[in-house]
mmCIF file of C-alpha atoms in Angstrom:
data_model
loop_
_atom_site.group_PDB
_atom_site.id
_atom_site.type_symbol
_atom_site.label_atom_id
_atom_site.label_comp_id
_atom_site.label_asym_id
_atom_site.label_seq_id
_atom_site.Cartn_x
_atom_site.Cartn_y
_atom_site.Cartn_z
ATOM 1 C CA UNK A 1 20.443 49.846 13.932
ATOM 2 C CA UNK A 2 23.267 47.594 12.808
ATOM 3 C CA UNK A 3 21.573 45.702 9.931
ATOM 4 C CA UNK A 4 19.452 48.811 9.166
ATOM 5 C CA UNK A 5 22.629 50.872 8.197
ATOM 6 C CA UNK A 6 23.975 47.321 6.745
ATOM 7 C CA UNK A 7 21.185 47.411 4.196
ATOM 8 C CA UNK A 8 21.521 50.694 3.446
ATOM 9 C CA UNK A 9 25.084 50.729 2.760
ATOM 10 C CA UNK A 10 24.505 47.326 0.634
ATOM 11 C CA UNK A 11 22.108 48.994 -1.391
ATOM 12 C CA UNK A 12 24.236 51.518 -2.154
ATOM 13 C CA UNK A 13 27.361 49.674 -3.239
ATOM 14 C CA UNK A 14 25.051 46.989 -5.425
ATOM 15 C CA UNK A 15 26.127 47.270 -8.973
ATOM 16 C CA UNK A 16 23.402 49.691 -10.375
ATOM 17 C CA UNK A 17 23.404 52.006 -7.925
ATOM 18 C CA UNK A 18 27.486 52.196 -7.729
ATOM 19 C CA UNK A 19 27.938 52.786 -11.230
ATOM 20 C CA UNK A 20 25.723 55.415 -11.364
ATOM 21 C CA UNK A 21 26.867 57.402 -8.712
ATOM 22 C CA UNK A 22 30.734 56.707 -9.865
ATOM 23 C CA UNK A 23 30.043 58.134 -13.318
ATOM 24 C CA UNK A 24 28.912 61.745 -11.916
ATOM 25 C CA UNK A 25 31.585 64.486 -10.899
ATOM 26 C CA UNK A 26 31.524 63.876 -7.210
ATOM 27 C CA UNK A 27 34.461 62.475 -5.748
ATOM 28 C CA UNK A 28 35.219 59.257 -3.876
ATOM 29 C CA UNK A 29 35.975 61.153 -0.538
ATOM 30 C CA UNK A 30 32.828 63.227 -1.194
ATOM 31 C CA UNK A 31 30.586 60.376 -1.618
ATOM 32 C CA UNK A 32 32.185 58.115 1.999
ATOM 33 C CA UNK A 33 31.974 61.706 3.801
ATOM 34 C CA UNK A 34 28.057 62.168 2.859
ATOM 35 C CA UNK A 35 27.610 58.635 4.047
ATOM 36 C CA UNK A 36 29.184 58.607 7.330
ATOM 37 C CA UNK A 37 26.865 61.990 7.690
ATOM 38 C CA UNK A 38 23.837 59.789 6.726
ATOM 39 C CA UNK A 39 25.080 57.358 9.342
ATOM 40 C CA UNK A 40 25.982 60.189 11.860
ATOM 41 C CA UNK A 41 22.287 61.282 11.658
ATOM 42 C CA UNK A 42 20.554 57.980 11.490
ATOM 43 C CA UNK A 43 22.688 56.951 14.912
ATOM 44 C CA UNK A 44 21.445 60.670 16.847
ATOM 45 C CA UNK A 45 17.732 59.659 16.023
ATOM 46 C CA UNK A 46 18.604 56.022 17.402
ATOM 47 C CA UNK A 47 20.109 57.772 20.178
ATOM 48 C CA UNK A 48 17.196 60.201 21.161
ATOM 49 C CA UNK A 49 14.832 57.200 20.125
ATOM 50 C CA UNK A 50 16.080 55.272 23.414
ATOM 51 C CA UNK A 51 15.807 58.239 25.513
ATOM 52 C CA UNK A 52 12.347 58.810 24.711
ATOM 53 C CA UNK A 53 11.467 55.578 24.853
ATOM 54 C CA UNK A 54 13.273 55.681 28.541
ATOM 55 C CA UNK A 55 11.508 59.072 29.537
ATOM 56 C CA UNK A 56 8.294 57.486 28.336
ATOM 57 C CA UNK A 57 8.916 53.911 30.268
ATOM 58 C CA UNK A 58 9.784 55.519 33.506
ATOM 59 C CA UNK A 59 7.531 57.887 33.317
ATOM 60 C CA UNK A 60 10.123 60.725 33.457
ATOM 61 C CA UNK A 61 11.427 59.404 36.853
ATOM 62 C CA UNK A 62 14.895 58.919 34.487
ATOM 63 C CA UNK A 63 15.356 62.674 33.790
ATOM 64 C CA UNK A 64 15.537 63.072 37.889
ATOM 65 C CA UNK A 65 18.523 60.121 38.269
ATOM 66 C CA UNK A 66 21.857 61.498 39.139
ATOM 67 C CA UNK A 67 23.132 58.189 36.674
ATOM 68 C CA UNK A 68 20.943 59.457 33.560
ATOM 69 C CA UNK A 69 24.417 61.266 32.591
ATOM 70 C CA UNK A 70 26.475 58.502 32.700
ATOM 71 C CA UNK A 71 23.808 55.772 30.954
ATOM 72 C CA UNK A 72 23.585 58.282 28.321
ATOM 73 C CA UNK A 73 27.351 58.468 27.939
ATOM 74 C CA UNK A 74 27.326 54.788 28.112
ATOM 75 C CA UNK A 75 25.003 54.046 25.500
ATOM 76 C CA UNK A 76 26.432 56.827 23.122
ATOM 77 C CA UNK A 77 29.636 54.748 23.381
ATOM 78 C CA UNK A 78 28.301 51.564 22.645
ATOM 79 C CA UNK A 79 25.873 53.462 19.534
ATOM 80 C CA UNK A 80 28.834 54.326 17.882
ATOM 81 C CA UNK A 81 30.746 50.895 18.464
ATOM 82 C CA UNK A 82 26.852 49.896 16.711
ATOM 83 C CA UNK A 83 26.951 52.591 13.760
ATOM 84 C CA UNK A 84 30.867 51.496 13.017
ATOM 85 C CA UNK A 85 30.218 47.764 12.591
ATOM 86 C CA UNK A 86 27.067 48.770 10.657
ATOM 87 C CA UNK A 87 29.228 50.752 8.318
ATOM 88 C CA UNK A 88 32.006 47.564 8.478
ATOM 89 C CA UNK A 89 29.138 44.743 7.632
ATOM 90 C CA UNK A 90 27.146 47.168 4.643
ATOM 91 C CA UNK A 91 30.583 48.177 2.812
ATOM 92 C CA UNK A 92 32.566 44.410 3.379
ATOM 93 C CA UNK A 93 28.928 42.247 2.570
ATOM 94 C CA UNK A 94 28.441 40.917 -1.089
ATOM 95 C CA UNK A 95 25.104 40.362 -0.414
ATOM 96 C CA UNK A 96 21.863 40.912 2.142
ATOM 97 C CA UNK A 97 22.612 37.412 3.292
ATOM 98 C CA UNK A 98 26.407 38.065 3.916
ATOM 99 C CA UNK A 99 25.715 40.745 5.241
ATOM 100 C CA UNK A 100 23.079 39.095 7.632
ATOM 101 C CA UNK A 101 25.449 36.844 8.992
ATOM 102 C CA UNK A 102 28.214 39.359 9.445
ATOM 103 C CA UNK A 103 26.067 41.253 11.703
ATOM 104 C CA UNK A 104 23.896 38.133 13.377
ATOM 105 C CA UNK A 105 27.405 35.913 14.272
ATOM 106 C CA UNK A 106 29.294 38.657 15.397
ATOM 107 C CA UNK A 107 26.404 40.437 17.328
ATOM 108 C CA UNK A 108 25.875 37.000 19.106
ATOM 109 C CA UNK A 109 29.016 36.338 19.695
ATOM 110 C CA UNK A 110 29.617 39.945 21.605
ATOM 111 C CA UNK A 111 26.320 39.670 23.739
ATOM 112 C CA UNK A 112 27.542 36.205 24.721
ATOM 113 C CA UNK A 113 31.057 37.225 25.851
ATOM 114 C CA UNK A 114 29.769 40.364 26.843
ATOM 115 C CA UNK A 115 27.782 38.971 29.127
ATOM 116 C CA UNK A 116 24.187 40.485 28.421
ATOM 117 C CA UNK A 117 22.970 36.836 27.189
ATOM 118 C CA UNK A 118 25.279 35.313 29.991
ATOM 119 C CA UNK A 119 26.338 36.451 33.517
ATOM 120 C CA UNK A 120 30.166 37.765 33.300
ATOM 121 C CA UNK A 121 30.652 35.840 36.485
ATOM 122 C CA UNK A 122 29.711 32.334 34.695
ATOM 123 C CA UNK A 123 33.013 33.164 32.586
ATOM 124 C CA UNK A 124 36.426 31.495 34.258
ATOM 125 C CA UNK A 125 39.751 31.023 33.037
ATOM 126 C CA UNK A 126 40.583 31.981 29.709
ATOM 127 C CA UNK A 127 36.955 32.671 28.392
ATOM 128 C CA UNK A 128 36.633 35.417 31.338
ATOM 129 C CA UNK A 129 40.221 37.082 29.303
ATOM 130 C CA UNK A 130 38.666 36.501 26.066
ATOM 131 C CA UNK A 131 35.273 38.774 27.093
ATOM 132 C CA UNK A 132 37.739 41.586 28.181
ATOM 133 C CA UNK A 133 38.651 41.774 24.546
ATOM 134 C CA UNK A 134 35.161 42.306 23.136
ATOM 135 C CA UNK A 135 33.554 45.981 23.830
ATOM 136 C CA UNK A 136 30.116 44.620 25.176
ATOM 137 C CA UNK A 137 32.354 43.325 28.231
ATOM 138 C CA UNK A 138 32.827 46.996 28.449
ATOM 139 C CA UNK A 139 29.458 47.805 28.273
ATOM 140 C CA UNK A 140 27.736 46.030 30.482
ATOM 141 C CA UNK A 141 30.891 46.413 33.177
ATOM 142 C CA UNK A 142 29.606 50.150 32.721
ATOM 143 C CA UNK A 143 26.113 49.022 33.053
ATOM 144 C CA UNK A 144 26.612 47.263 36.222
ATOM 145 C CA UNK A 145 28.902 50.105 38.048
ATOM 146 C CA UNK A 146 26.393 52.878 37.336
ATOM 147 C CA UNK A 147 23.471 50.587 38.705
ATOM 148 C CA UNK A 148 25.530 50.328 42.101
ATOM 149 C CA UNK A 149 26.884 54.207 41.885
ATOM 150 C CA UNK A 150 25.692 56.422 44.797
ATOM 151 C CA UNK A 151 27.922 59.009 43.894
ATOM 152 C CA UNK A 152 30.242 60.197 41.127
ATOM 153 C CA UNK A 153 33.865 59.540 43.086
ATOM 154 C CA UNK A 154 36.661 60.215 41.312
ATOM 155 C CA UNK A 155 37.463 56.577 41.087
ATOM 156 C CA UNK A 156 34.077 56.102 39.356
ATOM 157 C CA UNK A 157 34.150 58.779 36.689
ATOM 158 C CA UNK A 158 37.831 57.381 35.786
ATOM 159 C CA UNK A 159 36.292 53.678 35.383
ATOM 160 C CA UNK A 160 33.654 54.652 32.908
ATOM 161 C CA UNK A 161 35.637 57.101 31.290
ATOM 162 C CA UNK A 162 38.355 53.877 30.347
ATOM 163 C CA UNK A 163 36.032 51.995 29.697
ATOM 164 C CA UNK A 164 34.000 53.839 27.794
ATOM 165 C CA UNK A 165 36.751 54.787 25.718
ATOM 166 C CA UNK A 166 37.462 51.136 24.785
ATOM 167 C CA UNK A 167 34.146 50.959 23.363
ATOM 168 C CA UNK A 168 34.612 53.733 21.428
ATOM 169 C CA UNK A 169 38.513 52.361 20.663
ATOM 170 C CA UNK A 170 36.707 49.541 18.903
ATOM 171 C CA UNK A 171 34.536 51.770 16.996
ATOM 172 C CA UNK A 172 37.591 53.761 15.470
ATOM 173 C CA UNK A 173 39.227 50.818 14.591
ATOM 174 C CA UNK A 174 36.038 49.130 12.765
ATOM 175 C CA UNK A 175 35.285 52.231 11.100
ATOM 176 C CA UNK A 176 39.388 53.215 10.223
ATOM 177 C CA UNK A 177 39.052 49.337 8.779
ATOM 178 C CA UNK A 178 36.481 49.899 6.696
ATOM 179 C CA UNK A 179 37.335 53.019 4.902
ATOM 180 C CA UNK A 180 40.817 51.209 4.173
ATOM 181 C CA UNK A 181 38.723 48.807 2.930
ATOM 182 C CA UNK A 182 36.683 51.321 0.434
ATOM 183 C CA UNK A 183 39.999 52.873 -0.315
ATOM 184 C CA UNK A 184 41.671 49.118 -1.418
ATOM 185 C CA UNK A 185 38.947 48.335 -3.702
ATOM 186 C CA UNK A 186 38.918 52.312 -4.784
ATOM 187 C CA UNK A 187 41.943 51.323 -5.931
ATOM 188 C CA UNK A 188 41.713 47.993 -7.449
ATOM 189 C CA UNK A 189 38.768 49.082 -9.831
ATOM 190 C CA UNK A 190 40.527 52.166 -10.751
#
């Protein structure tokens, strides 16, 4: 989803394409509002892509789980944290293999102090601090309370609604970065 919206975004803003669409009579904020629509849809069909692939792998069983709510509020969290540094990595990248590494190193580097590639508990010290800052520590955190939950306490729907929200934090501020970052070069070529 990342590098799909990546190339996307890159093909837009090559040369050819940019100085087409900045000679015709729609404006700037026009143009980054239509794209974060394109974005918004592509990252709803990614969404309801997983849950039919989950309906379809557990045979419906999932549509029956008290927890489907909360995995689905989960995942929606961590799409848009995907969908933001998608929009980041296709509007910062010069080229398809900038914009390849933007999205492989940094991808790698949050699954490994997120610990999906790596147990959270191998992480001691100051590397288990440093994971708290990334938002797949969030994540899978989530992940791991709503595979123990029995029921939704009060305790439990305040946990994953924090941490949730520090997922989606993260995608604010990668997608508030990027549009100053459209709006500084907006500037600079005007």
């Amino acid at each position: 989803g990342v590098a799909g919206i990546g190339l996307v975004l890159l093909r837009l803003n090559g040369r050819e394409v940019k100085e087409r669409t900045e000679c015709g009579a729609m404006p700037m904020r026009n143009r980054v509002g239509g794209m974060v629509a394109a974005i918004a849809v592509f990252g709803i069909l990614l969404y309801a892509l997983v849950l039919i692939i989950d309906i379809i792998l557990s045979k419906g069983s999932i549509l029956h789980d008290m927890r489907l709510p909360w995995f689905l509020l989960n995942i929606f969290a961590m799409l848009l944290f995907g969908i933001s540094l998608g929009f980041f990595a296709g509007m910062v990248a010069k080229n398809v293999d900038a914009m390849n590494a933007i999205v492989n190193v940094v991808s790698l580097v949050l699954c490994f102090l997120g610990g999906i590639f790596v147990p959270r508990e191998w992480f001691a010290g100051s590397i288990g601090k440093i994971a708290k800052l990334v938002p797949t520590y969030w994540y899978v955190v989530n992940n791991e309370e709503i595979g123990q939950m029995t029921q939704a306490t009060t305790s439990f729907v305040k946990n994953m609604l924090i941490q949730s929200g520090i997922v989606v934090a993260y995608a604010v501020v990668f997608f508030a970065v990027t549009l100053v970052i459209i709006s500084a070069r907006r500037k600079r070529t005007a």
